[in-house]
Amino acid sequence: MPFHSNPLDLAFHALSDPTRRAVISRLAEGEMPVSVLAEPFDMALPSFAQHLKVLEDCGLIASEKRGRSRWCRLERARFEEAANWMEAERRCWAERLDRLEAYLDNTKENDDAKAV
């Protein structure tokens, strides 16, 4: 895995994998044991556990031992951090596009005035 400098980088790296996104979707239904979480995936449990480790290392999920089972749950704080970053980027691009639109409108008005 390439070096990632902050938790948000790690979160986006973790979410870049379709298996890990599917795990997140399943956990959105509620916490569950790893054995149940792994059922729909066609891979050995050690391979599946590697995906869980990536998700846990970046803070998207947490797990705990309960009896003989390991249970996983979503950690909403990391998702909120990612959502906040995306919203800030969306606002920035919306402002840039608004300025471009105003500039183009102004340019068109000036061209129309010169044509008269």
JSON list of C-alpha atoms in Angstrom, two decimals:
[
{"chain": "A", "resi": 1, "resn": "MET", "atom": "CA", "xyz": [0.00, 0.00, 0.00]},
{"chain": "A", "resi": 2, "resn": "PRO", "atom": "CA", "xyz": [1.37, 3.43, -0.88]},
{"chain": "A", "resi": 3, "resn": "PHE", "atom": "CA", "xyz": [2.13, 5.87, 1.92]},
{"chain": "A", "resi": 4, "resn": "HIS", "atom": "CA", "xyz": [-0.87, 7.98, 2.92]},
{"chain": "A", "resi": 5, "resn": "SER", "atom": "CA", "xyz": [-0.21, 11.07, 4.96]},
{"chain": "A", "resi": 6, "resn": "ASN", "atom": "CA", "xyz": [-3.42, 11.50, 6.93]},
{"chain": "A", "resi": 7, "resn": "PRO", "atom": "CA", "xyz": [-6.53, 9.64, 8.11]},
{"chain": "A", "resi": 8, "resn": "LEU", "atom": "CA", "xyz": [-8.65, 11.07, 5.30]},
{"chain": "A", "resi": 9, "resn": "ASP", "atom": "CA", "xyz": [-6.19, 9.72, 2.71]},
{"chain": "A", "resi": 10, "resn": "LEU", "atom": "CA", "xyz": [-6.42, 6.31, 4.38]},
{"chain": "A", "resi": 11, "resn": "ALA", "atom": "CA", "xyz": [-10.23, 6.45, 4.37]},
{"chain": "A", "resi": 12, "resn": "PHE", "atom": "CA", "xyz": [-10.42, 7.25, 0.65]},
{"chain": "A", "resi": 13, "resn": "HIS", "atom": "CA", "xyz": [-7.87, 4.54, -0.09]},
{"chain": "A", "resi": 14, "resn": "ALA", "atom": "CA", "xyz": [-9.95, 2.04, 1.87]},
{"chain": "A", "resi": 15, "resn": "LEU", "atom": "CA", "xyz": [-13.12, 3.08, 0.05]},
{"chain": "A", "resi": 16, "resn": "SER", "atom": "CA", "xyz": [-11.45, 2.66, -3.35]},
{"chain": "A", "resi": 17, "resn": "ASP", "atom": "CA", "xyz": [-11.96, -1.11, -3.15]},
{"chain": "A", "resi": 18, "resn": "PRO", "atom": "CA", "xyz": [-15.39, -2.53, -4.12]},
{"chain": "A", "resi": 19, "resn": "THR", "atom": "CA", "xyz": [-15.23, -5.30, -1.52]},
{"chain": "A", "resi": 20, "resn": "ARG", "atom": "CA", "xyz": [-14.59, -2.81, 1.26]},
{"chain": "A", "resi": 21, "resn": "ARG", "atom": "CA", "xyz": [-17.40, -0.58, 0.02]},
{"chain": "A", "resi": 22, "resn": "ALA", "atom": "CA", "xyz": [-19.71, -3.61, 0.08]},
{"chain": "A", "resi": 23, "resn": "VAL", "atom": "CA", "xyz": [-18.63, -4.33, 3.67]},
{"chain": "A", "resi": 24, "resn": "ILE", "atom": "CA", "xyz": [-19.46, -0.73, 4.59]},
{"chain": "A", "resi": 25, "resn": "SER", "atom": "CA", "xyz": [-22.89, -1.10, 2.97]},
{"chain": "A", "resi": 26, "resn": "ARG", "atom": "CA", "xyz": [-23.60, -4.26, 4.95]},
{"chain": "A", "resi": 27, "resn": "LEU", "atom": "CA", "xyz": [-22.49, -2.62, 8.19]},
{"chain": "A", "resi": 28, "resn": "ALA", "atom": "CA", "xyz": [-24.83, 0.30, 7.48]},
{"chain": "A", "resi": 29, "resn": "GLU", "atom": "CA", "xyz": [-27.60, -2.18, 8.37]},
{"chain": "A", "resi": 30, "resn": "GLY", "atom": "CA", "xyz": [-26.06, -2.59, 11.83]},
{"chain": "A", "resi": 31, "resn": "GLU", "atom": "CA", "xyz": [-23.16, -4.26, 13.56]},
{"chain": "A", "resi": 32, "resn": "MET", "atom": "CA", "xyz": [-22.59, -7.94, 12.93]},
{"chain": "A", "resi": 33, "resn": "PRO", "atom": "CA", "xyz": [-20.10, -10.72, 13.55]},
{"chain": "A", "resi": 34, "resn": "VAL", "atom": "CA", "xyz": [-17.28, -11.17, 11.04]},
{"chain": "A", "resi": 35, "resn": "SER", "atom": "CA", "xyz": [-18.55, -14.64, 10.12]},
{"chain": "A", "resi": 36, "resn": "VAL", "atom": "CA", "xyz": [-21.93, -13.21, 9.07]},
{"chain": "A", "resi": 37, "resn": "LEU", "atom": "CA", "xyz": [-20.35, -10.19, 7.42]},
{"chain": "A", "resi": 38, "resn": "ALA", "atom": "CA", "xyz": [-18.10, -12.43, 5.31]},
{"chain": "A", "resi": 39, "resn": "GLU", "atom": "CA", "xyz": [-20.86, -14.79, 4.08]},
{"chain": "A", "resi": 40, "resn": "PRO", "atom": "CA", "xyz": [-21.68, -13.13, 0.73]},
{"chain": "A", "resi": 41, "resn": "PHE", "atom": "CA", "xyz": [-18.04, -12.73, -0.29]},
{"chain": "A", "resi": 42, "resn": "ASP", "atom": "CA", "xyz": [-16.37, -15.43, -2.33]},
{"chain": "A", "resi": 43, "resn": "MET", "atom": "CA", "xyz": [-13.01, -15.40, -0.56]},
{"chain": "A", "resi": 44, "resn": "ALA", "atom": "CA", "xyz": [-11.20, -17.14, 2.26]},
{"chain": "A", "resi": 45, "resn": "LEU", "atom": "CA", "xyz": [-11.70, -15.68, 5.72]},
{"chain": "A", "resi": 46, "resn": "PRO", "atom": "CA", "xyz": [-8.03, -14.58, 6.02]},
{"chain": "A", "resi": 47, "resn": "SER", "atom": "CA", "xyz": [-8.37, -12.59, 2.78]},
{"chain": "A", "resi": 48, "resn": "PHE", "atom": "CA", "xyz": [-11.60, -11.06, 4.03]},
{"chain": "A", "resi": 49, "resn": "ALA", "atom": "CA", "xyz": [-9.93, -10.23, 7.33]},
{"chain": "A", "resi": 50, "resn": "GLN", "atom": "CA", "xyz": [-7.32, -8.20, 5.41]},
{"chain": "A", "resi": 51, "resn": "HIS", "atom": "CA", "xyz": [-10.10, -6.00, 4.03]},
{"chain": "A", "resi": 52, "resn": "LEU", "atom": "CA", "xyz": [-11.46, -5.53, 7.54]},
{"chain": "A", "resi": 53, "resn": "LYS", "atom": "CA", "xyz": [-7.99, -4.58, 8.76]},
{"chain": "A", "resi": 54, "resn": "VAL", "atom": "CA", "xyz": [-7.71, -1.83, 6.14]},
{"chain": "A", "resi": 55, "resn": "LEU", "atom": "CA", "xyz": [-11.14, -0.49, 7.13]},
{"chain": "A", "resi": 56, "resn": "GLU", "atom": "CA", "xyz": [-10.30, -0.65, 10.82]},
{"chain": "A", "resi": 57, "resn": "ASP", "atom": "CA", "xyz": [-6.83, 0.88, 10.44]},
{"chain": "A", "resi": 58, "resn": "CYS", "atom": "CA", "xyz": [-8.29, 3.96, 8.78]},
{"chain": "A", "resi": 59, "resn": "GLY", "atom": "CA", "xyz": [-11.05, 4.31, 11.36]},
{"chain": "A", "resi": 60, "resn": "LEU", "atom": "CA", "xyz": [-14.06, 3.53, 9.17]},
{"chain": "A", "resi": 61, "resn": "ILE", "atom": "CA", "xyz": [-15.00, 0.50, 11.25]},
{"chain": "A", "resi": 62, "resn": "ALA", "atom": "CA", "xyz": [-14.26, -0.82, 14.73]},
{"chain": "A", "resi": 63, "resn": "SER", "atom": "CA", "xyz": [-14.35, -4.36, 15.99]},
{"chain": "A", "resi": 64, "resn": "GLU", "atom": "CA", "xyz": [-14.48, -6.04, 19.35]},
{"chain": "A", "resi": 65, "resn": "LYS", "atom": "CA", "xyz": [-14.33, -9.57, 20.64]},
{"chain": "A", "resi": 66, "resn": "ARG", "atom": "CA", "xyz": [-17.59, -10.85, 22.15]},
{"chain": "A", "resi": 67, "resn": "GLY", "atom": "CA", "xyz": [-17.29, -14.37, 23.40]},
{"chain": "A", "resi": 68, "resn": "ARG", "atom": "CA", "xyz": [-15.93, -16.43, 20.55]},
{"chain": "A", "resi": 69, "resn": "SER", "atom": "CA", "xyz": [-16.95, -13.95, 17.82]},
{"chain": "A", "resi": 70, "resn": "ARG", "atom": "CA", "xyz": [-15.49, -10.69, 16.57]},
{"chain": "A", "resi": 71, "resn": "TRP", "atom": "CA", "xyz": [-18.16, -8.06, 15.89]},
{"chain": "A", "resi": 72, "resn": "CYS", "atom": "CA", "xyz": [-17.77, -5.09, 13.52]},
{"chain": "A", "resi": 73, "resn": "ARG", "atom": "CA", "xyz": [-19.53, -1.74, 13.43]},
{"chain": "A", "resi": 74, "resn": "LEU", "atom": "CA", "xyz": [-19.24, 1.51, 11.50]},
{"chain": "A", "resi": 75, "resn": "GLU", "atom": "CA", "xyz": [-17.35, 4.44, 13.00]},
{"chain": "A", "resi": 76, "resn": "ARG", "atom": "CA", "xyz": [-19.40, 7.41, 11.82]},
{"chain": "A", "resi": 77, "resn": "ALA", "atom": "CA", "xyz": [-16.84, 10.11, 12.73]},
{"chain": "A", "resi": 78, "resn": "ARG", "atom": "CA", "xyz": [-14.50, 9.19, 9.84]},
{"chain": "A", "resi": 79, "resn": "PHE", "atom": "CA", "xyz": [-17.43, 9.24, 7.41]},
{"chain": "A", "resi": 80, "resn": "GLU", "atom": "CA", "xyz": [-18.43, 12.69, 8.65]},
{"chain": "A", "resi": 81, "resn": "GLU", "atom": "CA", "xyz": [-14.86, 13.89, 8.13]},
{"chain": "A", "resi": 82, "resn": "ALA", "atom": "CA", "xyz": [-14.90, 12.61, 4.54]},
{"chain": "A", "resi": 83, "resn": "ALA", "atom": "CA", "xyz": [-18.35, 14.08, 3.90]},
{"chain": "A", "resi": 84, "resn": "ASN", "atom": "CA", "xyz": [-17.24, 17.45, 5.28]},
{"chain": "A", "resi": 85, "resn": "TRP", "atom": "CA", "xyz": [-14.19, 17.45, 3.01]},
{"chain": "A", "resi": 86, "resn": "MET", "atom": "CA", "xyz": [-16.31, 16.59, -0.04]},
{"chain": "A", "resi": 87, "resn": "GLU", "atom": "CA", "xyz": [-18.87, 19.29, 0.83]},
{"chain": "A", "resi": 88, "resn": "ALA", "atom": "CA", "xyz": [-16.12, 21.91, 1.13]},
{"chain": "A", "resi": 89, "resn": "GLU", "atom": "CA", "xyz": [-14.76, 20.86, -2.27]},
{"chain": "A", "resi": 90, "resn": "ARG", "atom": "CA", "xyz": [-18.28, 20.95, -3.77]},
{"chain": "A", "resi": 91, "resn": "ARG", "atom": "CA", "xyz": [-18.82, 24.49, -2.46]},
{"chain": "A", "resi": 92, "resn": "CYS", "atom": "CA", "xyz": [-15.46, 25.61, -3.83]},
{"chain": "A", "resi": 93, "resn": "TRP", "atom": "CA", "xyz": [-16.23, 24.26, -7.30]},
{"chain": "A", "resi": 94, "resn": "ALA", "atom": "CA", "xyz": [-19.76, 25.67, -7.23]},
{"chain": "A", "resi": 95, "resn": "GLU", "atom": "CA", "xyz": [-18.33, 29.13, -6.46]},
{"chain": "A", "resi": 96, "resn": "ARG", "atom": "CA", "xyz": [-15.79, 28.79, -9.28]},
{"chain": "A", "resi": 97, "resn": "LEU", "atom": "CA", "xyz": [-18.49, 27.77, -11.73]},
{"chain": "A", "resi": 98, "resn": "ASP", "atom": "CA", "xyz": [-20.72, 30.65, -10.60]},
{"chain": "A", "resi": 99, "resn": "ARG", "atom": "CA", "xyz": [-17.84, 33.09, -11.22]},
{"chain": "A", "resi": 100, "resn": "LEU", "atom": "CA", "xyz": [-17.24, 31.55, -14.66]},
{"chain": "A", "resi": 101, "resn": "GLU", "atom": "CA", "xyz": [-20.92, 31.84, -15.50]},
{"chain": "A", "resi": 102, "resn": "ALA", "atom": "CA", "xyz": [-20.97, 35.51, -14.42]},
{"chain": "A", "resi": 103, "resn": "TYR", "atom": "CA", "xyz": [-17.84, 36.20, -16.49]},
{"chain": "A", "resi": 104, "resn": "LEU", "atom": "CA", "xyz": [-19.30, 34.52, -19.57]},
{"chain": "A", "resi": 105, "resn": "ASP", "atom": "CA", "xyz": [-22.60, 36.37, -19.15]},
{"chain": "A", "resi": 106, "resn": "ASN", "atom": "CA", "xyz": [-20.72, 39.67, -18.81]},
{"chain": "A", "resi": 107, "resn": "THR", "atom": "CA", "xyz": [-18.58, 38.88, -21.88]},
{"chain": "A", "resi": 108, "resn": "LYS", "atom": "CA", "xyz": [-21.68, 38.01, -23.93]},
{"chain": "A", "resi": 109, "resn": "GLU", "atom": "CA", "xyz": [-23.40, 41.26, -22.85]},
{"chain": "A", "resi": 110, "resn": "ASN", "atom": "CA", "xyz": [-20.31, 43.27, -23.85]},
{"chain": "A", "resi": 111, "resn": "ASP", "atom": "CA", "xyz": [-20.12, 41.50, -27.22]},
{"chain": "A", "resi": 112, "resn": "ASP", "atom": "CA", "xyz": [-23.84, 42.10, -27.81]},
{"chain": "A", "resi": 113, "resn": "ALA", "atom": "CA", "xyz": [-23.45, 45.81, -26.93]},
{"chain": "A", "resi": 114, "resn": "LYS", "atom": "CA", "xyz": [-20.52, 46.18, -29.35]},
{"chain": "A", "resi": 115, "resn": "ALA", "atom": "CA", "xyz": [-22.51, 44.51, -32.13]},
{"chain": "A", "resi": 116, "resn": "VAL", "atom": "CA", "xyz": [-25.27, 47.15, -31.91]}
]
